[in-house]
Amino acid sequence: MSEKREPFQLRPERIGAAPDGLQGGSVLLGSTLAPEPRDGHGPAIQRILNGEAAEFIMMTYAPGQVLSDHLAAHPITIQCLEGELLLTVGETSYELVPGRVAHVKAMEVHRVECPADAPARNVLLLTMLTAGAQH
């Protein structure tokens, strides 16, 4: 019998600081701000902007990388900026390609995978909707 693992919880403070010059100001966000892909199982993750009511986080996946089952402490949107990814929420999977945006409720189990045959660089913009939250 296999042991059931509980999803980990993703909170804004666990992501790290935004780069200098992007702290709370007005800025145009694009995939050029995303981190370079990294080796290993999971994506490269970089907070891009700590806004007044939202945290903007970019993740860059190499083919085959996975961000396993987890929970977000706040409602989120996930937008594919480059490449292709697969978002699974509960038992339902969605193909994410540039131009598609998904919304996931707070504390809902989800995962993001990059197909093995995807391009070398696959970027998503995660917006954690933190309005009213205490940091």
PDB file of C-alpha atoms in Angstrom:
ATOM      1  CA  MET A   1       0.000   0.000   0.000  1.00  0.00           C
ATOM      2  CA  SER A   2       1.471   3.364  -1.004  1.00  0.00           C
ATOM      3  CA  GLU A   3       1.552   6.279   1.380  1.00  0.00           C
ATOM      4  CA  LYS A   4      -0.581   9.258   0.322  1.00  0.00           C
ATOM      5  CA  ARG A   5       1.445  12.484   0.301  1.00  0.00           C
ATOM      6  CA  GLU A   6      -0.234  15.748   1.143  1.00  0.00           C
ATOM      7  CA  PRO A   7       0.293  18.646  -1.287  1.00  0.00           C
ATOM      8  CA  PHE A   8       2.746  21.311  -0.198  1.00  0.00           C
ATOM      9  CA  GLN A   9       1.519  24.876   0.237  1.00  0.00           C
ATOM     10  CA  LEU A  10       2.899  27.711  -1.866  1.00  0.00           C
ATOM     11  CA  ARG A  11       2.909  31.050  -0.033  1.00  0.00           C
ATOM     12  CA  PRO A  12       4.230  34.353  -1.422  1.00  0.00           C
ATOM     13  CA  GLU A  13       6.922  34.694   1.239  1.00  0.00           C
ATOM     14  CA  ARG A  14       8.472  31.348   0.214  1.00  0.00           C
ATOM     15  CA  ILE A  15       9.256  32.600  -3.319  1.00  0.00           C
ATOM     16  CA  GLY A  16      11.924  35.174  -2.459  1.00  0.00           C
ATOM     17  CA  ALA A  17      12.344  38.847  -3.250  1.00  0.00           C
ATOM     18  CA  ALA A  18      11.683  40.489  -6.589  1.00  0.00           C
ATOM     19  CA  PRO A  19      14.659  41.803  -8.570  1.00  0.00           C
ATOM     20  CA  ASP A  20      15.838  45.338  -7.759  1.00  0.00           C
ATOM     21  CA  GLY A  21      13.807  47.963  -9.584  1.00  0.00           C
ATOM     22  CA  LEU A  22      10.616  45.875  -9.683  1.00  0.00           C
ATOM     23  CA  GLN A  23       9.388  46.429  -6.129  1.00  0.00           C
ATOM     24  CA  GLY A  24       5.745  47.506  -6.312  1.00  0.00           C
ATOM     25  CA  GLY A  25       6.042  49.946  -9.202  1.00  0.00           C
ATOM     26  CA  SER A  26       4.298  49.979 -12.546  1.00  0.00           C
ATOM     27  CA  VAL A  27       6.008  47.691 -15.020  1.00  0.00           C
ATOM     28  CA  LEU A  28       5.355  45.799 -18.237  1.00  0.00           C
ATOM     29  CA  LEU A  29       5.753  42.060 -17.662  1.00  0.00           C
ATOM     30  CA  GLY A  30       6.962  39.708 -20.394  1.00  0.00           C
ATOM     31  CA  SER A  31       8.691  36.365 -20.729  1.00  0.00           C
ATOM     32  CA  THR A  32      12.093  38.091 -20.989  1.00  0.00           C
ATOM     33  CA  LEU A  33      11.885  38.599 -17.193  1.00  0.00           C
ATOM     34  CA  ALA A  34      11.543  34.848 -16.591  1.00  0.00           C
ATOM     35  CA  PRO A  35      14.468  32.918 -15.133  1.00  0.00           C
ATOM     36  CA  GLU A  36      16.495  30.602 -17.335  1.00  0.00           C
ATOM     37  CA  PRO A  37      15.475  26.922 -17.203  1.00  0.00           C
ATOM     38  CA  ARG A  38      17.361  24.883 -14.651  1.00  0.00           C
ATOM     39  CA  ASP A  39      18.391  21.270 -14.364  1.00  0.00           C
ATOM     40  CA  GLY A  40      16.422  19.017 -12.067  1.00  0.00           C
ATOM     41  CA  HIS A  41      12.863  17.913 -11.501  1.00  0.00           C
ATOM     42  CA  GLY A  42      11.147  21.283 -10.995  1.00  0.00           C
ATOM     43  CA  PRO A  43      11.022  24.629 -12.772  1.00  0.00           C
ATOM     44  CA  ALA A  44      13.131  27.743 -12.176  1.00  0.00           C
ATOM     45  CA  ILE A  45      11.008  30.161 -10.105  1.00  0.00           C
ATOM     46  CA  GLN A  46      11.444  33.937  -9.735  1.00  0.00           C
ATOM     47  CA  ARG A  47       9.198  36.507  -8.064  1.00  0.00           C
ATOM     48  CA  ILE A  48       8.938  39.353 -10.564  1.00  0.00           C
ATOM     49  CA  LEU A  49       6.814  41.909  -8.752  1.00  0.00           C
ATOM     50  CA  ASN A  50       5.386  42.318  -5.278  1.00  0.00           C
ATOM     51  CA  GLY A  51       2.338  44.418  -6.192  1.00  0.00           C
ATOM     52  CA  GLU A  52      -0.269  46.070  -4.000  1.00  0.00           C
ATOM     53  CA  ALA A  53      -2.864  43.299  -4.441  1.00  0.00           C
ATOM     54  CA  ALA A  54      -0.961  40.599  -6.298  1.00  0.00           C
ATOM     55  CA  GLU A  55       2.345  38.746  -6.425  1.00  0.00           C
ATOM     56  CA  PHE A  56       3.709  38.123  -9.930  1.00  0.00           C
ATOM     57  CA  ILE A  57       5.872  35.026 -10.209  1.00  0.00           C
ATOM     58  CA  MET A  58       7.430  33.549 -13.352  1.00  0.00           C
ATOM     59  CA  MET A  59       8.331  29.911 -13.754  1.00  0.00           C
ATOM     60  CA  THR A  60      10.421  28.478 -16.561  1.00  0.00           C
ATOM     61  CA  TYR A  61      10.114  24.777 -17.307  1.00  0.00           C
ATOM     62  CA  ALA A  62      12.379  22.566 -19.359  1.00  0.00           C
ATOM     63  CA  PRO A  63      10.754  19.552 -21.058  1.00  0.00           C
ATOM     64  CA  GLY A  64       9.760  16.897 -18.528  1.00  0.00           C
ATOM     65  CA  GLN A  65       9.837  19.149 -15.444  1.00  0.00           C
ATOM     66  CA  VAL A  66       6.945  19.088 -12.968  1.00  0.00           C
ATOM     67  CA  LEU A  67       5.702  21.278 -10.128  1.00  0.00           C
ATOM     68  CA  SER A  68       3.995  18.472  -8.199  1.00  0.00           C
ATOM     69  CA  ASP A  69       0.666  18.641  -6.373  1.00  0.00           C
ATOM     70  CA  HIS A  70       0.474  21.753  -4.248  1.00  0.00           C
ATOM     71  CA  LEU A  71      -1.900  24.366  -2.820  1.00  0.00           C
ATOM     72  CA  ALA A  72      -1.709  28.131  -3.244  1.00  0.00           C
ATOM     73  CA  ALA A  73      -2.562  30.175  -0.184  1.00  0.00           C
ATOM     74  CA  HIS A  74      -4.492  32.636  -2.379  1.00  0.00           C
ATOM     75  CA  PRO A  75      -6.548  32.450  -5.580  1.00  0.00           C
ATOM     76  CA  ILE A  76      -4.234  32.432  -8.607  1.00  0.00           C
ATOM     77  CA  THR A  77      -4.200  32.892 -12.336  1.00  0.00           C
ATOM     78  CA  ILE A  78      -1.773  30.965 -14.510  1.00  0.00           C
ATOM     79  CA  GLN A  79      -0.924  32.290 -17.957  1.00  0.00           C
ATOM     80  CA  CYS A  80       1.331  30.540 -20.444  1.00  0.00           C
ATOM     81  CA  LEU A  81       3.649  33.120 -22.007  1.00  0.00           C
ATOM     82  CA  GLU A  82       5.881  30.793 -24.011  1.00  0.00           C
ATOM     83  CA  GLY A  83       5.869  27.093 -24.960  1.00  0.00           C
ATOM     84  CA  GLU A  84       3.332  24.584 -23.706  1.00  0.00           C
ATOM     85  CA  LEU A  85       2.380  23.244 -20.302  1.00  0.00           C
ATOM     86  CA  LEU A  86      -0.247  21.010 -18.738  1.00  0.00           C
ATOM     87  CA  LEU A  87      -2.240  22.228 -15.710  1.00  0.00           C
ATOM     88  CA  THR A  88      -4.105  19.626 -13.680  1.00  0.00           C
ATOM     89  CA  VAL A  89      -6.704  20.801 -11.156  1.00  0.00           C
ATOM     90  CA  GLY A  90      -8.218  17.927  -9.226  1.00  0.00           C
ATOM     91  CA  GLU A  91      -8.908  15.265 -11.861  1.00  0.00           C
ATOM     92  CA  THR A  92      -9.131  17.650 -14.849  1.00  0.00           C
ATOM     93  CA  SER A  93      -6.189  18.588 -17.078  1.00  0.00           C
ATOM     94  CA  TYR A  94      -5.895  21.672 -19.273  1.00  0.00           C
ATOM     95  CA  GLU A  95      -3.397  22.378 -22.038  1.00  0.00           C
ATOM     96  CA  LEU A  96      -1.778  25.771 -21.550  1.00  0.00           C
ATOM     97  CA  VAL A  97      -0.348  27.518 -24.599  1.00  0.00           C
ATOM     98  CA  PRO A  98       0.344  31.238 -25.131  1.00  0.00           C
ATOM     99  CA  GLY A  99      -2.896  33.171 -24.902  1.00  0.00           C
ATOM    100  CA  ARG A 100      -4.609  30.834 -22.426  1.00  0.00           C
ATOM    101  CA  VAL A 101      -5.194  31.841 -18.823  1.00  0.00           C
ATOM    102  CA  ALA A 102      -6.454  29.601 -16.014  1.00  0.00           C
ATOM    103  CA  HIS A 103      -7.901  30.558 -12.627  1.00  0.00           C
ATOM    104  CA  VAL A 104      -7.480  28.303  -9.595  1.00  0.00           C
ATOM    105  CA  LYS A 105      -9.235  28.881  -6.271  1.00  0.00           C
ATOM    106  CA  ALA A 106      -7.236  29.226  -3.061  1.00  0.00           C
ATOM    107  CA  MET A 107      -6.285  25.942  -1.401  1.00  0.00           C
ATOM    108  CA  GLU A 108      -7.240  23.840  -4.448  1.00  0.00           C
ATOM    109  CA  VAL A 109      -4.815  21.027  -5.279  1.00  0.00           C
ATOM    110  CA  HIS A 110      -3.154  21.512  -8.661  1.00  0.00           C
ATOM    111  CA  ARG A 111       0.055  20.668 -10.528  1.00  0.00           C
ATOM    112  CA  VAL A 112       1.878  21.924 -13.623  1.00  0.00           C
ATOM    113  CA  GLU A 113       3.816  19.656 -15.977  1.00  0.00           C
ATOM    114  CA  CYS A 114       5.880  20.322 -19.054  1.00  0.00           C
ATOM    115  CA  PRO A 115       5.507  17.636 -21.731  1.00  0.00           C
ATOM    116  CA  ALA A 116       8.686  15.797 -22.703  1.00  0.00           C
ATOM    117  CA  ASP A 117       8.239  16.928 -26.325  1.00  0.00           C
ATOM    118  CA  ALA A 118       7.712  20.623 -25.452  1.00  0.00           C
ATOM    119  CA  PRO A 119      10.096  23.383 -26.607  1.00  0.00           C
ATOM    120  CA  ALA A 120      13.304  23.924 -24.604  1.00  0.00           C
ATOM    121  CA  ARG A 121      11.810  26.983 -22.819  1.00  0.00           C
ATOM    122  CA  ASN A 122       8.254  27.053 -21.393  1.00  0.00           C
ATOM    123  CA  VAL A 123       7.260  30.084 -19.337  1.00  0.00           C
ATOM    124  CA  LEU A 124       4.240  30.722 -17.177  1.00  0.00           C
ATOM    125  CA  LEU A 125       3.182  33.817 -15.286  1.00  0.00           C
ATOM    126  CA  LEU A 126       1.591  33.017 -11.951  1.00  0.00           C
ATOM    127  CA  THR A 127      -0.409  35.824 -10.402  1.00  0.00           C
ATOM    128  CA  MET A 128      -1.177  35.231  -6.733  1.00  0.00           C
ATOM    129  CA  LEU A 129      -4.188  37.413  -5.912  1.00  0.00           C
ATOM    130  CA  THR A 130      -3.281  38.624  -2.431  1.00  0.00           C
ATOM    131  CA  ALA A 131      -5.734  41.525  -1.990  1.00  0.00           C
ATOM    132  CA  GLY A 132      -6.697  41.710   1.663  1.00  0.00           C
ATOM    133  CA  ALA A 133      -3.997  39.235   2.749  1.00  0.00           C
ATOM    134  CA  GLN A 134      -1.525  39.982   5.510  1.00  0.00           C
ATOM    135  CA  HIS A 135       2.157  39.436   4.533  1.00  0.00           C
TER     136      HIS A 135
END
